[in-house]
Short mmCIF file of C-alpha atoms in Angstrom, two decimals:
data_model
loop_
_atom_site.label_atom_id
_atom_site.label_comp_id
_atom_site.label_asym_id
_atom_site.label_seq_id
_atom_site.Cartn_x
_atom_site.Cartn_y
_atom_site.Cartn_z
CA MET A 1 49.88 -36.72 19.82
CA ALA A 2 52.37 -38.89 21.63
CA GLU A 3 52.89 -37.84 25.05
CA VAL A 4 57.12 -37.48 25.46
CA GLU A 5 58.30 -39.47 28.65
CA LYS A 6 59.90 -37.93 31.34
CA GLN A 7 63.60 -38.69 32.04
CA THR A 8 63.83 -39.91 35.61
CA ASN A 9 67.27 -41.68 35.86
CA CYS A 10 70.69 -40.52 34.60
CA LEU A 11 71.92 -41.95 31.44
CA GLY A 12 75.64 -42.42 32.31
CA CYS A 13 75.08 -43.94 36.14
CA GLY A 14 71.58 -44.81 36.47
CA LYS A 15 70.87 -42.75 39.84
CA PRO A 16 67.80 -41.28 40.17
CA LEU A 17 67.65 -37.21 38.93
CA LYS A 18 66.96 -34.40 41.57
CA LYS A 19 65.56 -31.27 40.23
CA ILE A 20 68.37 -29.08 42.32
CA LYS A 21 71.14 -31.22 40.56
CA ARG A 22 70.83 -31.58 37.06
CA TYR A 23 73.15 -31.51 33.91
CA TYR A 24 71.66 -30.97 30.57
CA ARG A 25 73.38 -31.68 27.55
CA ASP A 26 72.14 -32.46 23.89
CA GLY A 27 68.51 -32.51 24.90
CA LYS A 28 69.19 -35.29 27.77
CA TYR A 29 70.20 -35.06 31.28
CA TYR A 30 72.75 -36.53 33.64
CA CYS A 31 73.62 -36.09 37.07
CA SER A 32 76.90 -34.41 36.67
CA LYS A 33 79.41 -33.25 34.07
CA LYS A 34 81.65 -36.20 35.03
CA CYS A 35 78.62 -38.33 34.04
CA TRP A 36 78.19 -36.62 30.56
CA HIS A 37 81.82 -37.03 29.64
CA LYS A 38 81.71 -40.51 30.92
CA LYS A 39 79.04 -41.15 28.02
CA ILE A 40 80.67 -39.58 25.73
CA LYS A 41 83.82 -41.69 25.80
CA GLU A 42 81.38 -44.70 25.76
CA GLN A 43 79.90 -43.58 22.26
CA ALA A 44 83.36 -42.53 21.06
CA ASN A 45 84.53 -46.07 22.02
CA LYS A 46 81.83 -47.84 20.02
#
């Protein structure tokens, strides 16, 4: 069985994630709600 790789950077901006400040949506972690919205808009424009 393959191990799941732990996500260490925000998918919106690329900053390292801190345990205290994480935003979890759709099975992925972001550093804030703002970065999550940014990523959603990027995907909608494609």
